[in-house]
PDB file of C-alpha atoms in Angstrom:
ATOM      1  CA  MET A 107       4.932   1.077  16.409  1.00 72.00           C
ATOM      2  CA  ASP A 108       5.555  -1.390  19.387  1.00 84.00           C
ATOM      3  CA  ILE A 109       4.285  -4.673  17.931  1.00 92.00           C
ATOM      4  CA  PRO A 110       6.907  -7.042  16.723  1.00 94.00           C
ATOM      5  CA  ILE A 111       6.348  -7.813  12.958  1.00 96.00           C
ATOM      6  CA  SER A 112       8.826  -9.767  10.938  1.00 96.00           C
ATOM      7  CA  ASN A 113       7.663  -9.052   7.455  1.00 97.00           C
ATOM      8  CA  LEU A 114       9.069  -5.780   6.432  1.00 97.00           C
ATOM      9  CA  GLY A 115       6.171  -5.144   4.168  1.00 97.00           C
ATOM     10  CA  TYR A 116       3.525  -5.596   6.868  1.00 97.00           C
ATOM     11  CA  ARG A 117       5.826  -3.847   9.151  1.00 97.00           C
ATOM     12  CA  THR A 118       5.599  -0.672   7.280  1.00 97.00           C
ATOM     13  CA  ASP A 119       2.107  -1.198   6.275  1.00 96.00           C
ATOM     14  CA  LEU A 120       1.188  -1.139  10.079  1.00 96.00           C
ATOM     15  CA  MET A 121       3.500   1.848  10.706  1.00 95.00           C
ATOM     16  CA  LEU A 122       1.674   3.864   8.301  1.00 93.00           C
ATOM     17  CA  LEU A 123      -1.698   2.559   9.281  1.00 94.00           C
ATOM     18  CA  GLU A 124      -1.032   3.681  12.906  1.00 94.00           C
ATOM     19  CA  LEU A 125       0.061   7.304  11.732  1.00 93.00           C
ATOM     20  CA  SER A 126      -2.928   7.582  10.000  1.00 90.00           C
ATOM     21  CA  GLY A 127      -5.058   6.871  12.959  1.00 91.00           C
ATOM     22  CA  SER A 128      -5.671   3.219  12.598  1.00 94.00           C
ATOM     23  CA  GLU A 129      -6.030   0.871  15.791  1.00 97.00           C
ATOM     24  CA  LEU A 130      -3.212  -1.965  16.230  1.00 97.00           C
ATOM     25  CA  THR A 131      -4.261  -4.494  18.869  1.00 97.00           C
ATOM     26  CA  ASP A 132      -1.784  -7.397  19.824  1.00 97.00           C
ATOM     27  CA  GLN A 133      -3.693 -10.559  20.543  1.00 97.00           C
ATOM     28  CA  GLY A 134      -0.640 -12.899  20.569  1.00 95.00           C
ATOM     29  CA  ASP A 135      -1.282 -15.040  17.583  1.00 96.00           C
ATOM     30  CA  TYR A 136      -2.695 -12.340  15.524  1.00 98.00           C
ATOM     31  CA  VAL A 137      -2.939  -8.802  15.339  1.00 98.00           C
ATOM     32  CA  VAL A 138      -6.012  -6.953  14.673  1.00 98.00           C
ATOM     33  CA  VAL A 139      -6.058  -4.004  12.402  1.00 98.00           C
ATOM     34  CA  ARG A 140      -8.903  -1.375  12.521  1.00 97.00           C
ATOM     35  CA  THR A 141      -9.546   1.961  10.714  1.00 95.00           C
ATOM     36  CA  PRO A 142     -12.687   3.066  12.102  1.00 93.00           C
ATOM     37  CA  ALA A 143     -12.672   6.109   9.800  1.00 91.00           C
ATOM     38  CA  ASN A 144     -12.601   3.835   6.790  1.00 91.00           C
ATOM     39  CA  PRO A 145     -14.736   0.614   7.502  1.00 91.00           C
ATOM     40  CA  GLY A 146     -14.624  -0.075   3.521  1.00 88.00           C
ATOM     41  CA  PHE A 147     -10.892  -0.208   3.510  1.00 92.00           C
ATOM     42  CA  TRP A 148     -10.140  -4.028   3.561  1.00 92.00           C
ATOM     43  CA  TRP A 149      -6.649  -3.640   4.302  1.00 95.00           C
ATOM     44  CA  GLY A 150      -7.148  -1.300   7.015  1.00 95.00           C
ATOM     45  CA  ASN A 151      -9.498  -3.629   8.869  1.00 97.00           C
ATOM     46  CA  TYR A 152      -7.925  -7.175   8.895  1.00 98.00           C
ATOM     47  CA  LEU A 153      -6.378  -9.788  10.901  1.00 98.00           C
ATOM     48  CA  LEU A 154      -2.620 -10.425  10.711  1.00 98.00           C
ATOM     49  CA  PHE A 155      -1.804 -13.937  12.060  1.00 98.00           C
ATOM     50  CA  ARG A 156       1.818 -14.879  13.041  1.00 97.00           C
ATOM     51  CA  THR A 157       1.919 -18.315  11.443  1.00 97.00           C
ATOM     52  CA  PRO A 158       0.790 -19.959   8.255  1.00 96.00           C
ATOM     53  CA  PHE A 159      -2.400 -21.966   8.039  1.00 96.00           C
ATOM     54  CA  GLY A 160      -2.323 -25.405   9.675  1.00 95.00           C
ATOM     55  CA  PRO A 161      -5.089 -27.997   8.834  1.00 94.00           C
ATOM     56  CA  GLY A 162      -8.520 -26.667   9.955  1.00 92.00           C
ATOM     57  CA  ASP A 163      -6.967 -23.045  10.833  1.00 96.00           C
ATOM     58  CA  LEU A 164      -8.959 -21.446   7.798  1.00 96.00           C
ATOM     59  CA  VAL A 165     -12.340 -22.056   9.579  1.00 96.00           C
ATOM     60  CA  LYS A 166     -10.980 -21.051  12.976  1.00 97.00           C
ATOM     61  CA  ARG A 167      -9.454 -17.849  11.370  1.00 97.00           C
ATOM     62  CA  GLN A 168     -12.775 -16.854   9.434  1.00 97.00           C
ATOM     63  CA  GLU A 169     -14.602 -17.415  12.664  1.00 98.00           C
ATOM     64  CA  ILE A 170     -12.317 -14.974  14.765  1.00 98.00           C
ATOM     65  CA  PHE A 171     -12.368 -12.560  11.628  1.00 98.00           C
ATOM     66  CA  LYS A 172     -16.368 -12.244  12.043  1.00 98.00           C
ATOM     67  CA  SER A 173     -15.968 -11.649  16.016  1.00 98.00           C
ATOM     68  CA  GLU A 174     -13.479  -8.841  15.494  1.00 98.00           C
ATOM     69  CA  PHE A 175     -15.643  -7.531  12.538  1.00 97.00           C
ATOM     70  CA  PRO A 176     -19.031  -8.407  12.641  1.00 97.00           C
ATOM     71  CA  ASP A 177     -20.214  -5.981  10.359  1.00 95.00           C
ATOM     72  CA  ALA A 178     -17.453  -6.457   7.826  1.00 95.00           C
ATOM     73  CA  GLU A 179     -18.768  -7.664   4.210  1.00 93.00           C
ATOM     74  CA  HIS A 180     -15.371  -8.649   3.185  1.00 94.00           C
ATOM     75  CA  LEU A 181     -12.534 -10.911   4.626  1.00 97.00           C
ATOM     76  CA  ALA A 182      -9.120  -9.778   4.754  1.00 98.00           C
ATOM     77  CA  LEU A 183      -6.304 -12.074   6.440  1.00 98.00           C
ATOM     78  CA  GLY A 184      -2.245 -11.488   6.350  1.00 98.00           C
ATOM     79  CA  LEU A 185       0.408 -13.781   7.225  1.00 97.00           C
ATOM     80  CA  ASP A 186       3.389 -12.545   9.071  1.00 97.00           C
ATOM     81  CA  THR A 187       5.955 -14.581   7.038  1.00 96.00           C
ATOM     82  CA  THR A 188       8.876 -13.418   5.019  1.00 95.00           C
ATOM     83  CA  ASP A 189       9.308 -16.524   2.562  1.00 94.00           C
ATOM     84  CA  GLY A 190       5.507 -16.818   1.016  1.00 93.00           C
ATOM     85  CA  THR A 191       4.847 -19.800   3.157  1.00 95.00           C
ATOM     86  CA  VAL A 192       1.026 -20.097   3.182  1.00 96.00           C
ATOM     87  CA  GLY A 193       0.271 -23.495   4.902  1.00 94.00           C
ATOM     88  CA  SER A 194      -2.962 -25.321   3.625  1.00 91.00           C
ATOM     89  CA  VAL A 195      -3.395 -23.751   0.410  1.00 93.00           C
ATOM     90  CA  GLU A 196      -6.153 -26.581  -0.671  1.00 94.00           C
ATOM     91  CA  GLU A 197      -8.338 -25.205   2.058  1.00 94.00           C
ATOM     92  CA  ILE A 198      -7.899 -21.786   0.828  1.00 95.00           C
ATOM     93  CA  SER A 199      -8.893 -22.503  -2.621  1.00 94.00           C
ATOM     94  CA  ALA A 200     -11.801 -24.827  -1.587  1.00 95.00           C
ATOM     95  CA  ALA A 201     -13.368 -21.891   0.179  1.00 94.00           C
ATOM     96  CA  GLY A 202     -13.385 -19.578  -3.067  1.00 94.00           C
ATOM     97  CA  LEU A 203     -10.851 -16.979  -1.436  1.00 96.00           C
ATOM     98  CA  LYS A 204      -8.300 -15.209  -3.213  1.00 95.00           C
ATOM     99  CA  LEU A 205      -4.463 -15.774  -2.367  1.00 95.00           C
ATOM    100  CA  ASP A 206      -2.421 -12.583  -3.331  1.00 95.00           C
ATOM    101  CA  PRO A 207       1.510 -12.761  -2.792  1.00 96.00           C
ATOM    102  CA  SER A 208       3.365  -9.427  -3.230  1.00 97.00           C
ATOM    103  CA  THR A 209       6.900  -8.871  -3.408  1.00 98.00           C
ATOM    104  CA  VAL A 210       8.627  -6.615  -0.636  1.00 98.00           C
ATOM    105  CA  MET A 211      11.523  -4.624  -2.065  1.00 98.00           C
ATOM    106  CA  SER A 212      14.179  -2.241  -0.455  1.00 98.00           C
ATOM    107  CA  ALA A 213      17.033  -0.010  -1.295  1.00 98.00           C
ATOM    108  CA  LYS A 214      19.470   1.406   0.356  1.00 98.00           C
ATOM    109  CA  ALA A 215      21.010   3.537  -2.626  1.00 98.00           C
ATOM    110  CA  VAL A 216      19.447   4.237  -5.855  1.00 98.00           C
ATOM    111  CA  ARG A 217      20.148   5.060  -9.461  1.00 97.00           C
ATOM    112  CA  PRO A 218      18.747   7.441 -11.930  1.00 97.00           C
ATOM    113  CA  PRO A 219      16.567   5.972 -14.812  1.00 97.00           C
ATOM    114  CA  ALA A 220      17.979   5.163 -18.015  1.00 94.00           C
ATOM    115  CA  ARG A 221      15.175   7.273 -19.819  1.00 94.00           C
ATOM    116  CA  PRO A 222      14.094   9.950 -17.419  1.00 96.00           C
ATOM    117  CA  ASN A 223      11.269  12.044 -18.218  1.00 97.00           C
ATOM    118  CA  THR A 224      12.182  15.922 -18.685  1.00 96.00           C
ATOM    119  CA  THR A 225       8.907  17.204 -20.295  1.00 97.00           C
ATOM    120  CA  SER A 226       6.766  17.187 -17.172  1.00 98.00           C
ATOM    121  CA  GLN A 227       6.875  19.129 -13.668  1.00 97.00           C
ATOM    122  CA  TYR A 228       7.730  17.503 -10.689  1.00 97.00           C
ATOM    123  CA  ARG A 229       6.433  18.588  -7.091  1.00 96.00           C
ATOM    124  CA  THR A 230       4.681  17.690  -4.075  1.00 96.00           C
ATOM    125  CA  LEU A 231       0.890  17.822  -4.108  1.00 96.00           C
ATOM    126  CA  SER A 232      -0.070  21.082  -2.003  1.00 92.00           C
ATOM    127  CA  SER A 233      -3.357  22.450  -2.952  1.00 95.00           C
ATOM    128  CA  ASP A 234      -6.859  21.302  -2.729  1.00 96.00           C
ATOM    129  CA  ASP A 235      -7.025  21.098  -6.518  1.00 97.00           C
ATOM    130  CA  ASP A 236      -3.998  18.888  -6.051  1.00 97.00           C
ATOM    131  CA  TRP A 237      -5.700  16.683  -3.909  1.00 97.00           C
ATOM    132  CA  GLU A 238      -8.659  16.650  -5.655  1.00 97.00           C
ATOM    133  CA  GLN A 239      -6.862  15.230  -8.743  1.00 97.00           C
ATOM    134  CA  GLN A 240      -5.448  12.798  -6.543  1.00 97.00           C
ATOM    135  CA  VAL A 241      -8.852  11.257  -6.114  1.00 96.00           C
ATOM    136  CA  THR A 242      -9.719  11.327  -9.376  1.00 96.00           C
ATOM    137  CA  LEU A 243      -6.422   9.897 -10.506  1.00 96.00           C
ATOM    138  CA  SER A 244      -6.675   6.856  -8.111  1.00 93.00           C
ATOM    139  CA  LEU A 245     -10.117   5.896  -9.671  1.00 93.00           C
ATOM    140  CA  THR A 246      -8.824   6.405 -13.171  1.00 92.00           C
ATOM    141  CA  ALA A 247      -5.700   4.301 -12.188  1.00 86.00           C
ATOM    142  CA  ALA A 248      -7.678   1.222 -10.485  1.00 79.00           C
ATOM    143  CA  THR A 249      -7.479  -2.063 -11.692  1.00 73.00           C
ATOM    144  CA  MET A 250     -11.041  -3.135 -10.061  1.00 73.00           C
ATOM    145  CA  GLU A 251     -14.580  -2.421 -10.782  1.00 78.00           C
ATOM    146  CA  ILE A 252     -15.696   1.073  -9.190  1.00 83.00           C
ATOM    147  CA  ASP A 253     -18.967   1.047  -7.341  1.00 86.00           C
ATOM    148  CA  ASP A 254     -20.493   3.479  -4.823  1.00 88.00           C
ATOM    149  CA  ASP A 255     -18.398   1.727  -2.032  1.00 85.00           C
ATOM    150  CA  TYR A 256     -15.244   2.175  -3.748  1.00 87.00           C
ATOM    151  CA  LEU A 257     -15.756   5.649  -4.420  1.00 92.00           C
ATOM    152  CA  VAL A 258     -16.248   6.364  -0.590  1.00 91.00           C
ATOM    153  CA  PHE A 259     -13.284   4.229   0.329  1.00 89.00           C
ATOM    154  CA  ASN A 260     -11.102   6.014  -1.997  1.00 92.00           C
ATOM    155  CA  ARG A 261     -12.008   9.569  -1.319  1.00 94.00           C
ATOM    156  CA  ARG A 262     -11.551   8.739   2.644  1.00 92.00           C
ATOM    157  CA  ARG A 263      -8.104   6.769   1.708  1.00 91.00           C
ATOM    158  CA  VAL A 264      -6.876   9.914   0.215  1.00 94.00           C
ATOM    159  CA  GLU A 265      -8.357  12.143   2.836  1.00 93.00           C
ATOM    160  CA  ALA A 266      -5.917   9.948   5.140  1.00 91.00           C
ATOM    161  CA  GLU A 267      -2.959  10.600   2.750  1.00 92.00           C
ATOM    162  CA  ARG A 268      -3.217  14.103   2.915  1.00 93.00           C
ATOM    163  CA  ALA A 269      -3.697  13.990   6.837  1.00 91.00           C
ATOM    164  CA  LEU A 270      -0.523  12.226   6.952  1.00 90.00           C
ATOM    165  CA  TRP A 271       1.106  14.542   4.804  1.00 91.00           C
ATOM    166  CA  GLU A 272      -0.143  17.351   6.754  1.00 92.00           C
ATOM    167  CA  ALA A 273       0.875  15.801  10.054  1.00 92.00           C
ATOM    168  CA  GLY A 274       4.589  16.020   8.983  1.00 92.00           C
ATOM    169  CA  HIS A 275       4.840  11.970   8.481  1.00 94.00           C
ATOM    170  CA  GLY A 276       5.125  11.828   4.601  1.00 90.00           C
ATOM    171  CA  GLN A 277       5.180  13.749   1.224  1.00 94.00           C
ATOM    172  CA  TRP A 278       3.222  13.099  -1.814  1.00 96.00           C
ATOM    173  CA  PHE A 279       4.620  13.621  -5.150  1.00 97.00           C
ATOM    174  CA  GLY A 280       3.158  14.484  -8.602  1.00 98.00           C
ATOM    175  CA  ALA A 281       4.226  14.699 -12.070  1.00 98.00           C
ATOM    176  CA  PHE A 282       2.235  17.406 -13.776  1.00 98.00           C
ATOM    177  CA  ASP A 283       1.603  18.542 -17.400  1.00 97.00           C
ATOM    178  CA  GLY A 284       1.034  22.216 -16.508  1.00 97.00           C
ATOM    179  CA  ASP A 285      -1.526  22.064 -13.723  1.00 96.00           C
ATOM    180  CA  ARG A 286      -2.609  18.524 -14.640  1.00 98.00           C
ATOM    181  CA  LEU A 287      -1.939  15.463 -12.499  1.00 98.00           C
ATOM    182  CA  GLN A 288      -0.430  12.563 -14.442  1.00 98.00           C
ATOM    183  CA  ALA A 289       1.171  10.386 -11.851  1.00 97.00           C
ATOM    184  CA  SER A 290       1.732  10.265  -8.072  1.00 97.00           C
ATOM    185  CA  LEU A 291       3.020   8.709  -5.200  1.00 97.00           C
ATOM    186  CA  GLY A 292       3.733   8.915  -1.187  1.00 96.00           C
ATOM    187  CA  LEU A 293       6.695   8.226   0.621  1.00 97.00           C
ATOM    188  CA  ALA A 294       6.283   8.132   4.494  1.00 95.00           C
ATOM    189  CA  THR A 295       8.077   7.585   7.582  1.00 95.00           C
ATOM    190  CA  ASP A 296       7.762   7.306  11.209  1.00 94.00           C
ATOM    191  CA  GLY A 297      11.315   8.738  11.762  1.00 93.00           C
ATOM    192  CA  SER A 298      12.915   5.505  12.441  1.00 94.00           C
ATOM    193  CA  GLY A 299      15.109   5.776   9.286  1.00 96.00           C
ATOM    194  CA  VAL A 300      12.651   3.422   7.220  1.00 97.00           C
ATOM    195  CA  ALA A 301      10.499   5.024   4.403  1.00 97.00           C
ATOM    196  CA  ARG A 302       7.573   3.260   2.773  1.00 97.00           C
ATOM    197  CA  PHE A 303       6.441   4.200  -0.963  1.00 97.00           C
ATOM    198  CA  GLN A 304       2.568   4.274  -1.264  1.00 94.00           C
ATOM    199  CA  ASN A 305       0.209   4.042  -4.345  1.00 92.00           C
ATOM    200  CA  VAL A 306       2.519   4.469  -7.118  1.00 95.00           C
ATOM    201  CA  GLN A 307      -0.014   5.092  -9.909  1.00 95.00           C
ATOM    202  CA  THR A 308       0.326   6.685 -13.511  1.00 96.00           C
ATOM    203  CA  HIS A 309      -3.012   7.979 -15.538  1.00 96.00           C
ATOM    204  CA  PRO A 310      -3.385   5.420 -18.428  1.00 94.00           C
ATOM    205  CA  ASP A 311      -3.170   8.436 -21.017  1.00 95.00           C
ATOM    206  CA  ASP A 312       0.299   9.291 -19.506  1.00 96.00           C
ATOM    207  CA  ARG A 313       1.861   5.518 -19.423  1.00 94.00           C
ATOM    208  CA  GLY A 314       5.357   4.793 -21.147  1.00 93.00           C
ATOM    209  CA  GLN A 315       6.538   8.249 -20.970  1.00 96.00           C
ATOM    210  CA  GLY A 316       9.121   7.375 -18.057  1.00 96.00           C
ATOM    211  CA  LEU A 317       7.170   9.366 -15.432  1.00 97.00           C
ATOM    212  CA  ALA A 318       6.872   6.602 -12.882  1.00 96.00           C
ATOM    213  CA  SER A 319      10.582   5.904 -12.881  1.00 97.00           C
ATOM    214  CA  THR A 320      11.620   9.530 -12.783  1.00 98.00           C
ATOM    215  CA  LEU A 321       9.037  10.042 -10.247  1.00 97.00           C
ATOM    216  CA  VAL A 322      10.265   7.250  -7.745  1.00 98.00           C
ATOM    217  CA  HIS A 323      13.846   8.480  -8.342  1.00 98.00           C
ATOM    218  CA  GLN A 324      13.245  11.995  -7.213  1.00 97.00           C
ATOM    219  CA  ALA A 325      11.244  10.944  -4.363  1.00 97.00           C
ATOM    220  CA  SER A 326      13.889   8.381  -3.413  1.00 98.00           C
ATOM    221  CA  ARG A 327      16.479  11.106  -3.372  1.00 97.00           C
ATOM    222  CA  HIS A 328      14.111  13.057  -1.271  1.00 96.00           C
ATOM    223  CA  GLY A 329      13.828  10.246   1.150  1.00 97.00           C
ATOM    224  CA  PHE A 330      17.631   9.933   1.476  1.00 97.00           C
ATOM    225  CA  ASP A 331      18.874  13.690   1.335  1.00 96.00           C
ATOM    226  CA  GLU A 332      16.264  15.371   3.075  1.00 94.00           C
ATOM    227  CA  VAL A 333      14.163  12.919   5.482  1.00 93.00           C
ATOM    228  CA  GLY A 334      17.674  11.025   6.402  1.00 94.00           C
ATOM    229  CA  ALA A 335      16.143   7.524   5.383  1.00 97.00           C
ATOM    230  CA  HIS A 336      18.741   4.831   5.224  1.00 97.00           C
ATOM    231  CA  THR A 337      16.226   2.066   3.799  1.00 98.00           C
ATOM    232  CA  LEU A 338      13.496   2.535   1.280  1.00 98.00           C
ATOM    233  CA  VAL A 339      10.720   0.102   1.166  1.00 98.00           C
ATOM    234  CA  MET A 340       8.220  -0.806  -2.000  1.00 98.00           C
ATOM    235  CA  VAL A 341       5.590  -3.363  -2.338  1.00 97.00           C
ATOM    236  CA  ALA A 342       4.907  -4.428  -5.670  1.00 96.00           C
ATOM    237  CA  ASP A 343       2.811  -6.820  -7.650  1.00 95.00           C
ATOM    238  CA  PRO A 344       5.519  -9.688  -8.916  1.00 95.00           C
ATOM    239  CA  GLU A 345       3.290  -9.872 -12.187  1.00 92.00           C
ATOM    240  CA  TYR A 346       3.212  -6.387 -13.156  1.00 91.00           C
ATOM    241  CA  LEU A 347       5.513  -4.667 -15.371  1.00 90.00           C
ATOM    242  CA  ALA A 348       6.171  -2.080 -12.843  1.00 93.00           C
ATOM    243  CA  ILE A 349       8.358  -4.376 -10.777  1.00 96.00           C
ATOM    244  CA  ARG A 350      10.968  -3.970 -13.374  1.00 96.00           C
ATOM    245  CA  ILE A 351      10.947  -0.184 -13.204  1.00 95.00           C
ATOM    246  CA  TYR A 352      11.954  -0.423  -9.381  1.00 97.00           C
ATOM    247  CA  ARG A 353      14.344  -3.219  -9.892  1.00 98.00           C
ATOM    248  CA  SER A 354      16.246  -0.782 -12.819  1.00 97.00           C
ATOM    249  CA  LEU A 355      16.265   1.720 -10.145  1.00 98.00           C
ATOM    250  CA  GLY A 356      18.062  -0.179  -7.410  1.00 98.00           C
ATOM    251  CA  PHE A 357      15.132  -2.002  -5.542  1.00 98.00           C
ATOM    252  CA  SER A 358      15.890  -5.857  -4.817  1.00 98.00           C
ATOM    253  CA  ASP A 359      13.489  -8.319  -3.858  1.00 97.00           C
ATOM    254  CA  ASN A 360      13.856  -9.173  -0.384  1.00 96.00           C
ATOM    255  CA  GLU A 361      10.585 -10.753   1.159  1.00 97.00           C
ATOM    256  CA  VAL A 362       7.079 -12.413   0.041  1.00 97.00           C
ATOM    257  CA  GLN A 363       3.928 -10.506   1.669  1.00 98.00           C
ATOM    258  CA  VAL A 364       1.041 -13.043   1.665  1.00 97.00           C
ATOM    259  CA  ALA A 365      -2.586 -11.708   2.011  1.00 97.00           C
ATOM    260  CA  VAL A 366      -5.837 -14.030   1.736  1.00 97.00           C
ATOM    261  CA  PHE A 367      -9.258 -12.453   1.108  1.00 96.00           C
ATOM    262  CA  ARG A 368     -12.709 -12.377  -0.099  1.00 95.00           C
ATOM    263  CA  PRO A 369     -14.178  -9.188  -1.394  1.00 91.00           C
ATOM    264  CA  PRO A 370     -17.943  -8.209  -0.489  1.00 88.00           C
ATOM    265  CA  ALA A 371     -20.245 -10.294  -2.488  1.00 75.00           C
TER     266      ALA A 371
END
């Protein structure tokens, strides 16, 4: 990716989106991210601005978004800052938009989980059945309301994940009870030495068994030993318990990734 991006979370987001076929256009003040194959993917169709919101910027940036995505039912704006600076928060709140900060984490080495899971089997997703289970797991682990549009988005996202793997840019790992997929995650790279985790998810019935920590550790070892990565990147919800798992494995908080959005009505 040739477009300069400061925030490590957004930089690796855009790296993976470009590898998956998304279109990136640098417009100077902002970058247009467009995923024609999945128009319902909010964070595959958004604008990444290079500066925080100044007074009056929110109205202007919404107008720019509308001109770039005239058929979009959502609004999605990112900020390429590293310290979580947003700017005119009052205007964002007054407009009824959602402000979503995430923690960008990285690791140059990892340590084993304190309580590894040794009862499940760990391997990469490979068969059609594995990937169909990935579709189902992503729905089961989702934290938002599932409607018809989300069903379409989710299947297209998993198809893009599989295409990324088939193109040699990543691997998707799963924890299995026999043939049943319990947990999964992706680790992808453009060969630059930086590898990014994607969609760490565990079936609600299988949580609390050490699956996620074991899976992240095994995928991390693959990234360092097989892929040759020198830096692993994880973007996590600072309010969700999983971030403690990543810290316990050796990931450290580095930056804040800020997103402003409005879901479809």
